[in-house]
Structure formats: structure tokens, C-alpha cells
Amino acid sequence: MLYLFSSPFLYPSFLLQSLLKPKSFFSSPASMASPPDTSKTTKIERYNSYIRKLNTTKLLSASSKLLFRITLLFSLILIFFFTFNNHNPDGTTTTTTHRLLSSAFYGSGAAWEKEVRRSSTPRRVNGFSVLVTGAGGFVGTHCSLALKKRGDGVLGLDNFNSYYDPSLKRARQKMLKQHEVFIVEGDLNDVELLTKLFDIVPFTHVLHLAAQAGVRYAMQNPQSYVKSNIAGFVNLLEVAKNADPQPSIVWASSSSVYGLNTENPFSESDRTDRPASLYAATKKAGEEIAHTYNHIYGLAITGLRFFTVYGPWGRPDMAYFFFTKDILQGKTIDIYQTHDEKEVARDFTYIDDVVKGCLGALDTSEKSTGKGGKKRGPAQLRIYNLGNTSPVSVGKLVGILEDLLNVKAKKHVIKMPRNGDVPFTHANVSMAYKDFGYKPTTDLATGLRKFVKWYVSYYGIKPRVKKGISESN
């Protein structure tokens, strides 16, 4: 036994402990009946409670981190949309916003629908109900006012893009509102909004003037032209073809479609398959698209080729507009010459004459022949020039402005860059005269006088302009 005890490694540890503590083997009955020790259980419960609290804390922390990450991700998505759109001054900022909101806000609600109906309801007997796209634009504003003043119902649509100063468009919107013309803020590519407008209002006509304008800007942002001038036009025609009744459509093409044409003056029968700019190409594409929808779906469509429209409330990207600004500010202006040193000339057309042409085209439009998206008979398809028939050189334009502003311009004569501009334009308007009596009556000097009067008033200029101009008509 002594040998066995002297070899502790042959025994389990609990038995050795018992041998070293004989009291555990010879305990009294009283001690064996004592209550069990619960200290270990209490410690375990405390430990488990601590673990539970720790896990709860970790869970809350993880949830907070997850919520933070979700919020951050959502914020980044919003920033991405707005940043992406702000890099495209063709209006995609407004477009994206309103495509998200059109159905949820702008395109819903009794008050909104009431405003849409009120604005588009004609006041004269047999008056038109006209959807004017690009109503916040230069030509769109003037046409909307003219239609409303004669008693037609007018509903505007505009995305108020930032191609040029949106505040000028907002000022036009304010003027239209004073004449009870409501503009829906939305985009041609928002098919849901377009469909809703046609569901609310049985439009008799559409005056489609919305477009990405400008020849030179196409070199910076070509996608904006495709999106607006082609995709947007197709969306509008798609909705119109399914409308009941189908509206008659008058839309703005451009003199730019004549491109490298050398015939003079430009006639509707001349070649238009050699565009000099992407802008011109998209307008020519629009003419072919119009032919297709007329042929397949029976939409009555009239295209108008505008020739350099100018006047009060005009576009700041046009030469006459920024020449006026730069001359008053003492800045040098670039005057282009052709590469064979000829003067660049344009058929400048005053806004009032163009408005008369647009209304004449609307008044002589026949009804579309389709129903339910199906053609039921031949439909009207027309194309017209709307110009002034009297080309004027850019040099002469500057001379008129110098006289009106009473300021000598700082001129820089340079060769015309290869940016899509053409050296001259000249309209033959005999077809428009024959079909709806179009006859321009405003010469450039008279039209520029009216423009300068508006310009100095709108921008609050107290200039050295020719005495008496503010009293002139």
C-alpha cells in the first residue's frame, strides 16, 4: 500500500485529492445532510447574463452600423443621380427628378388635374385644345400666348433644362401663368406622364416645339440631341397614336436640315440628306420618323423648318442676343467669314412672323385618321419653310445693333470653324404662303429695335442706347 501511495501518477487526480483530505471520506452524517453549495450556479448565471448583455450590445452596434451603411448607400445613389445629371445641361437633372415625381406628385391629385383641365379647355366656339411642348422656350411661350389670347385651350409641357439660363424660362413661365396657361414640369421621355396627360385631356392638336437646340453644343453633348430630338419625339408620337381621338401634330424641324445644300433660296423640294451638324441630322431624322408614323398609324403631321428666329424673350445662345450683351459690356465679338472670305449671312425671322406661321399650320391641319393605334385612311403629311426671305450678313446685324445701342462694337473677324455651322440660309416660303397665307412682314432693323427695347428693360440696363428707343414700338 505504501508503494501504491508513493506513486501518485497511477491515480486519478480527484482520488488523490480525496486521499490527501480524509475528512471528505469520514464526514459526519450531519455534514452530509447540509444544503448544496449554490455559489457556482450563481456565478454561471451572472456570467450568462453578462454574455447576453454583451451580445445584445454587439447586435445593437451591428444594427446601427448596418443602418448607417444603408443610409450612406442611399445617399450616394442620390448624389450619383444628381451629379450625373448636372454634368448634362440638356435637362436631365430636371428630367430625372420629375420622372421620379411625375406620377407621385405632379401627375396626381385632384387639384393638379383640375389645373390641367382648366388650362387646356378652349373658351371660343370650336376652339382647339393644344398641348405645347417646350412651352417655357422662346417660340413655345409666344405661340402659347397667341393661342390663349384667341380663345384656344393651351397646356404647356417643359423640363426647364439648363442648356441656357433657366431663370429666363421661369420668367416666361410666370408670364404665361398670368395669362392662365399652366405648364406641366416634365420630360418627353416620361411616357407615364405623357400618357396621363392624354388620358385627362382629349387634345385636338399638339404643337411640338421641345428640342435640344443649338448647332455647336452638339460637339460637347451629342447624347442630349439623340435623347430629346429623336427618343423624345418617338415617345410623343407613340402616345399620340394610341390617343382617342388622335391629335393633329405640328412640330418644329429646322432650316439646318438643308445642310450643305447649294441651291438658293432653299425650297422644300431641295436635298436634305447632307446635314452639316448632329443637330441637323436629328431634325432630319425627325422628319423621317414623322413620315413613318403618318404612313403606319394615320397621324396628321406638319413639319415647320424655322429660319433663325429672333426677338424679345429670345434664346441667349443666339448671336444677336450675346452680341447685344457683349457690346454693352465692352467685350470683343467674333464675326465669322467663310474660308473664301465671304460674309456669313442668315435669313433672320422675327418671332411674330413665326408665330403666325405656326398658328396657320395648326388652323389648316386635317384630322388624324387612326384609331386604337391603327390607320383607317390616308393622313395629311406636310413640310414648310418659315423664314423671312431676306438674308442679312452678320456684319450688317452688328451694325444695326451698334446703332441701336449707341456703342461701337469691338470686332474680331475670324474664319468660320468647322463646327457644323453653314455659311448662309435663305428661305423660299411660297408653299406656306399658298397653303395658309404665311407672309413675313418684319425686317431685321425693326425686329432688333423691339428686341433691344425688351433686353434693356428685362435686364434693368440704363445704357447709352439710342435716345427714344424705350418709347419705340
XYZ file of C-alpha atoms in Angstrom:
473
model
C 0.000 0.000 0.000
C 2.805 2.292 0.818
C 4.211 1.614 -2.597
C 0.937 2.439 -4.222
C 0.527 5.703 -2.378
C 4.081 6.607 -3.220
C 3.133 6.507 -6.910
C 0.533 9.257 -7.266
C 0.684 9.269 -11.049
C -1.137 5.928 -11.102
C -4.303 7.500 -9.596
C -6.850 9.963 -10.907
C -6.442 13.463 -9.561
C -9.834 13.537 -7.806
C -8.872 10.372 -5.849
C -5.551 11.822 -4.803
C -7.337 14.914 -3.566
C -9.652 12.674 -1.538
C -6.768 10.755 -0.072
C -4.981 13.947 0.879
C -8.205 15.165 2.525
C -9.511 12.236 4.592
C -12.288 14.401 6.053
C -14.172 14.037 2.847
C -14.327 10.273 3.384
C -15.143 10.356 7.109
C -17.686 13.131 7.205
C -20.359 13.069 9.841
C -23.991 12.386 8.910
C -24.839 15.958 9.819
C -22.346 17.351 7.396
C -23.639 15.049 4.631
C -27.177 16.399 5.128
C -26.155 20.093 4.738
C -27.621 22.051 1.693
C -25.584 22.023 -1.553
C -23.246 24.882 -2.410
C -25.032 27.194 -4.970
C -22.207 29.680 -5.416
C -21.083 28.088 -8.697
C -24.638 28.249 -10.137
C -24.922 31.917 -9.226
C -21.616 32.663 -10.893
C -22.708 30.810 -14.035
C -25.980 32.742 -14.129
C -24.098 36.023 -13.729
C -21.718 35.004 -16.465
C -24.593 34.081 -18.792
C -26.323 37.375 -18.030
C -23.116 39.202 -18.888
C -22.823 37.271 -22.173
C -26.424 38.095 -23.046
C -25.863 41.810 -22.405
C -22.671 41.703 -24.417
C -24.402 40.006 -27.334
C -27.277 42.499 -27.182
C -24.811 45.377 -27.262
C -22.999 43.827 -30.214
C -26.308 43.287 -32.013
C -27.370 46.877 -31.484
C -23.967 48.077 -32.641
C -24.142 45.871 -35.735
C -27.689 47.077 -36.488
C -26.595 50.694 -36.152
C -23.688 50.079 -38.488
C -25.978 48.349 -40.993
C -28.493 51.200 -40.836
C -25.691 53.701 -41.288
C -24.360 51.824 -44.296
C -27.802 51.597 -45.881
C -28.342 55.325 -45.348
C -24.910 56.070 -46.764
C -25.562 53.883 -49.794
C -28.911 55.559 -50.449
C -27.295 58.983 -50.132
C -24.562 58.004 -52.560
C -27.159 56.815 -55.057
C -28.963 60.159 -54.849
C -25.677 62.044 -55.174
C -24.813 59.899 -58.195
C -28.078 60.746 -59.936
C -27.847 64.462 -59.275
C -24.125 64.646 -60.055
C -24.576 62.684 -63.274
C -27.438 64.881 -64.324
C -25.679 68.129 -63.501
C -22.947 67.164 -65.926
C -25.554 67.111 -68.702
C -27.082 70.562 -69.190
C -29.597 69.131 -71.631
C -32.064 68.973 -68.755
C -31.515 65.558 -67.273
C -31.411 66.985 -63.742
C -34.966 68.128 -64.099
C -35.816 65.064 -66.135
C -34.643 62.556 -63.536
C -36.286 64.428 -60.696
C -39.583 64.759 -62.456
C -39.556 61.226 -63.786
C -39.411 60.164 -60.152
C -42.049 62.659 -59.075
C -44.356 62.966 -62.069
C -46.644 60.110 -61.100
C -46.259 60.557 -57.363
C -46.729 64.317 -57.248
C -47.053 66.287 -60.467
C -49.157 63.650 -62.193
C -51.637 63.023 -59.422
C -54.104 64.787 -57.223
C -57.433 66.424 -57.863
C -56.033 69.960 -57.755
C -53.328 69.147 -60.304
C -55.800 67.514 -62.689
C -58.192 70.428 -62.302
C -55.414 72.848 -63.274
C -54.531 70.719 -66.308
C -58.145 70.648 -67.493
C -58.743 74.337 -66.838
C -55.706 75.433 -68.814
C -56.451 73.158 -71.782
C -60.155 73.991 -72.107
C -60.915 76.373 -75.023
C -63.010 79.485 -74.453
C -64.068 80.085 -78.058
C -66.567 78.006 -80.020
C -64.814 75.157 -81.828
C -61.578 76.212 -80.210
C -58.571 73.929 -80.092
C -57.171 72.107 -77.109
C -53.421 72.241 -77.719
C -50.532 70.558 -75.927
C -47.496 72.798 -76.437
C -44.225 71.021 -75.690
C -41.307 73.308 -74.890
C -43.815 75.909 -73.685
C -41.172 77.563 -71.486
C -38.958 78.094 -74.526
C -38.721 81.090 -76.837
C -41.109 80.086 -79.629
C -43.232 77.975 -77.261
C -44.001 80.920 -74.990
C -45.047 83.224 -77.824
C -47.208 80.566 -79.504
C -48.883 79.658 -76.205
C -49.776 83.297 -75.571
C -51.140 83.752 -79.092
C -53.288 80.621 -78.864
C -54.622 81.539 -75.436
C -55.414 85.108 -76.448
C -57.601 83.932 -79.318
C -59.525 81.566 -77.036
C -57.872 78.181 -77.508
C -57.076 75.881 -74.619
C -53.343 75.543 -74.019
C -51.436 73.152 -71.782
C -47.670 73.509 -71.662
C -45.022 70.863 -71.053
C -41.404 71.727 -70.294
C -38.496 70.241 -68.347
C -36.827 73.649 -67.766
C -33.379 72.273 -68.560
C -30.197 74.258 -68.041
C -28.917 74.436 -71.625
C -29.271 78.167 -71.108
C -30.255 80.284 -68.102
C -33.313 78.580 -66.525
C -34.318 81.842 -64.832
C -35.298 83.236 -68.240
C -37.555 80.209 -68.769
C -39.045 80.696 -65.315
C -39.782 84.326 -66.163
C -41.589 83.168 -69.299
C -43.500 80.634 -67.191
C -44.568 83.405 -64.841
C -45.792 85.468 -67.788
C -47.778 82.515 -69.127
C -49.312 81.901 -65.710
C -50.579 85.480 -65.700
C -52.437 84.593 -68.905
C -53.793 81.365 -67.354
C -51.502 78.985 -69.207
C -50.341 76.138 -66.987
C -47.020 74.397 -67.698
C -46.591 70.822 -66.521
C -42.995 70.254 -65.472
C -41.948 67.020 -67.094
C -39.949 65.404 -69.847
C -40.814 63.875 -73.209
C -39.090 60.691 -72.122
C -41.518 60.260 -69.223
C -44.041 58.122 -71.094
C -46.155 57.612 -67.980
C -46.655 61.348 -67.587
C -47.426 61.855 -71.284
C -49.975 59.043 -71.190
C -51.626 60.561 -68.121
C -51.939 63.961 -69.810
C -53.616 62.404 -72.844
C -55.931 60.437 -70.536
C -57.014 63.633 -68.788
C -57.331 65.864 -71.879
C -58.669 64.946 -75.354
C -56.145 67.162 -77.178
C -57.185 68.201 -80.673
C -53.659 69.348 -81.547
C -50.053 69.063 -80.412
C -47.588 71.854 -81.128
C -44.292 70.083 -80.576
C -41.527 72.644 -80.038
C -39.459 70.928 -77.339
C -35.965 70.019 -78.537
C -32.292 70.230 -77.726
C -31.318 73.317 -79.679
C -28.006 74.703 -80.906
C -25.561 73.584 -83.576
C -22.246 73.957 -81.750
C -23.318 72.351 -78.470
C -23.758 69.020 -80.259
C -19.962 68.667 -80.305
C -19.942 68.773 -76.488
C -23.011 66.716 -75.639
C -24.245 64.655 -78.599
C -26.357 62.314 -76.461
C -28.650 65.151 -75.395
C -29.722 65.629 -79.036
C -30.493 61.959 -79.543
C -32.398 61.776 -76.261
C -34.558 64.836 -76.870
C -34.882 65.256 -80.639
C -35.250 61.580 -81.546
C -36.213 59.487 -78.497
C -38.439 62.229 -77.066
C -40.191 62.737 -80.407
C -40.824 58.996 -80.775
C -42.286 58.834 -77.242
C -44.667 61.673 -78.051
C -45.789 60.036 -81.304
C -46.232 56.680 -79.560
C -48.596 58.204 -77.010
C -50.397 60.289 -79.656
C -51.012 57.301 -81.943
C -52.855 55.480 -79.130
C -54.878 58.508 -78.037
C -58.606 58.656 -78.690
C -59.065 60.909 -80.531
C -55.674 61.114 -82.197
C -54.463 64.734 -82.279
C -53.098 66.558 -85.314
C -49.423 67.344 -84.829
C -47.410 70.401 -85.858
C -43.743 70.229 -84.954
C -40.545 72.248 -85.296
C -37.971 70.971 -87.730
C -35.157 73.326 -88.773
C -33.560 75.085 -91.720
C -30.412 73.233 -90.645
C -31.669 70.146 -92.494
C -30.582 71.803 -95.762
C -27.003 71.331 -94.603
C -24.552 71.521 -97.471
C -27.268 72.385 -99.984
C -26.051 74.984 -102.512
C -29.426 75.851 -104.079
C -30.581 79.369 -103.330
C -33.143 80.053 -101.918
C -33.849 76.834 -100.005
C -37.038 75.089 -101.107
C -38.856 72.170 -99.508
C -38.058 70.016 -102.565
C -34.273 70.507 -102.208
C -31.946 67.773 -100.956
C -31.764 67.375 -97.186
C -29.590 64.271 -96.963
C -26.303 66.069 -96.287
C -26.558 67.548 -92.783
C -23.572 69.573 -91.581
C -24.194 69.031 -87.852
C -25.584 66.418 -85.480
C -28.384 68.837 -84.609
C -29.365 68.963 -88.281
C -29.134 65.173 -88.526
C -31.529 64.698 -85.596
C -34.016 67.114 -87.143
C -33.791 65.296 -90.463
C -34.305 62.033 -88.595
C -37.402 63.585 -87.049
C -38.814 64.291 -90.495
C -38.329 60.643 -91.494
C -39.854 59.440 -88.221
C -42.867 61.706 -88.819
C -43.320 60.139 -92.253
C -43.284 56.663 -90.700
C -45.935 57.418 -88.066
C -48.077 59.157 -90.655
C -47.833 56.181 -93.007
C -48.428 53.412 -90.446
C -50.703 54.992 -87.825
C -52.579 57.741 -89.664
C -51.243 60.692 -87.653
C -51.701 64.019 -89.443
C -48.298 65.697 -89.139
C -46.930 69.054 -90.299
C -43.234 69.940 -90.004
C -42.004 73.540 -89.923
C -38.432 74.425 -90.865
C -37.597 77.536 -88.829
C -35.004 80.013 -90.149
C -33.030 81.794 -87.366
C -35.874 83.039 -85.188
C -35.135 86.144 -83.069
C -36.939 88.713 -80.934
C -37.955 89.607 -77.343
C -37.650 86.776 -74.811
C -35.231 85.067 -77.197
C -32.511 82.487 -76.609
C -29.252 83.734 -75.041
C -27.208 81.297 -77.150
C -28.197 83.090 -80.384
C -25.720 85.530 -81.958
C -27.949 88.624 -81.867
C -28.556 88.034 -78.136
C -24.987 87.544 -76.944
C -23.710 90.222 -79.362
C -26.001 92.688 -77.575
C -24.718 91.589 -74.191
C -21.041 91.691 -75.173
C -21.276 95.047 -76.979
C -22.853 96.661 -73.899
C -20.130 95.130 -71.694
C -17.346 96.291 -73.991
C -16.263 92.763 -74.900
C -14.864 91.698 -78.247
C -17.239 89.787 -80.511
C -16.255 87.207 -83.123
C -17.589 87.765 -86.616
C -17.225 84.783 -88.898
C -16.161 84.739 -92.507
C -16.202 81.769 -94.840
C -12.887 80.232 -95.846
C -13.121 82.037 -99.190
C -13.584 85.321 -97.255
C -17.288 85.757 -97.877
C -19.615 87.111 -95.226
C -21.789 84.726 -93.282
C -25.490 85.529 -93.790
C -28.719 84.378 -92.188
C -32.408 84.628 -93.033
C -33.347 86.238 -89.696
C -37.070 85.695 -88.963
C -38.899 87.771 -86.360
C -40.812 85.856 -83.717
C -44.233 87.347 -84.531
C -43.955 86.129 -88.124
C -43.039 82.624 -86.964
C -45.994 82.561 -84.552
C -48.346 83.450 -87.422
C -46.870 80.571 -89.395
C -47.327 78.122 -86.503
C -50.956 79.127 -85.991
C -51.577 78.969 -89.749
C -50.248 75.412 -89.805
C -52.466 74.451 -86.851
C -55.535 76.047 -88.419
C -55.097 74.148 -91.692
C -54.206 70.792 -90.129
C -56.557 67.988 -91.020
C -57.715 65.404 -88.507
C -55.660 62.283 -87.949
C -57.221 59.128 -89.368
C -56.111 56.470 -86.922
C -57.951 54.924 -84.017
C -56.718 52.488 -81.421
C -53.250 52.716 -82.926
C -54.479 51.631 -86.370
C -54.626 53.699 -89.545
C -58.091 53.963 -91.143
C -57.279 56.116 -94.141
C -54.711 58.443 -95.732
C -53.498 61.193 -93.390
C -52.082 64.629 -94.051
C -48.273 64.979 -94.160
C -46.679 68.372 -94.856
C -43.396 70.260 -94.520
C -42.911 74.036 -94.801
C -40.214 76.696 -94.592
C -40.861 79.585 -92.187
C -38.305 82.275 -92.964
C -38.051 85.955 -93.783
C -36.863 85.542 -97.402
C -34.233 88.291 -96.953
C -30.784 87.063 -95.825
C -28.686 89.622 -93.939
C -24.955 89.395 -93.271
C -23.762 89.063 -89.697
C -21.730 92.226 -90.238
C -24.873 94.177 -91.044
C -26.590 92.685 -87.981
C -23.783 94.025 -85.799
C -24.039 97.423 -87.483
C -27.749 97.665 -86.631
C -27.044 96.740 -83.003
C -24.258 99.335 -82.793
C -26.711 101.992 -83.950
C -29.456 100.909 -81.559
C -27.141 100.552 -78.550
C -25.139 103.653 -79.416
C -21.958 101.690 -78.768
C -19.170 100.771 -81.177
C -18.545 97.042 -81.174
C -15.079 95.567 -80.761
C -14.944 93.177 -83.700
C -12.709 90.193 -84.253
C -13.103 88.792 -87.770
C -12.171 85.107 -87.979
C -12.660 82.157 -90.289
C -15.737 80.059 -89.592
C -14.720 76.983 -87.565
C -15.782 73.550 -88.725
C -18.414 73.138 -86.028
C -21.482 72.405 -88.097
C -22.494 75.955 -88.989
C -23.378 76.725 -92.597
C -22.321 79.937 -94.388
C -25.797 81.148 -95.376
C -29.532 80.405 -95.207
C -32.320 81.730 -97.421
C -35.937 80.557 -97.295
C -38.407 80.103 -100.104
C -41.799 80.389 -98.368
C -44.096 80.157 -101.362
C -45.644 76.860 -100.214
C -46.538 78.247 -96.778
C -47.973 81.363 -98.405
C -50.089 79.280 -100.757
C -51.440 76.884 -98.102
C -52.058 79.191 -95.140
C -51.151 82.719 -96.162
C -47.760 82.913 -94.469
C -46.150 86.260 -95.268
C -43.351 87.714 -93.089
C -43.654 91.465 -92.529
C -40.872 92.416 -90.075
C -37.466 93.487 -91.378
C -34.331 92.955 -89.287
C -33.891 96.601 -88.211
C -37.461 96.775 -86.908
C -37.240 93.406 -85.178
C -33.912 94.203 -83.495
C -35.295 97.509 -82.251
C -38.081 95.609 -80.481
C -35.595 93.107 -79.113
C -33.249 95.786 -77.717
C -36.191 97.556 -76.089
C -37.105 94.317 -74.315
C -33.477 93.497 -73.451
C -32.674 96.764 -71.653
C -36.000 96.561 -69.804
C -35.699 92.919 -68.756
C -32.103 93.205 -67.538
C -32.598 96.637 -65.982
C -29.876 98.310 -68.034
C -29.501 102.069 -68.018
C -27.415 102.230 -71.117
C -26.129 104.534 -73.763
C -28.744 103.151 -76.132
C -30.123 105.345 -78.840
C -32.323 108.051 -77.393
C -36.005 107.303 -77.662
C -35.652 103.552 -78.068
C -37.628 102.863 -74.900
C -40.539 104.792 -76.404
C -40.381 102.994 -79.746
C -42.699 100.168 -80.731
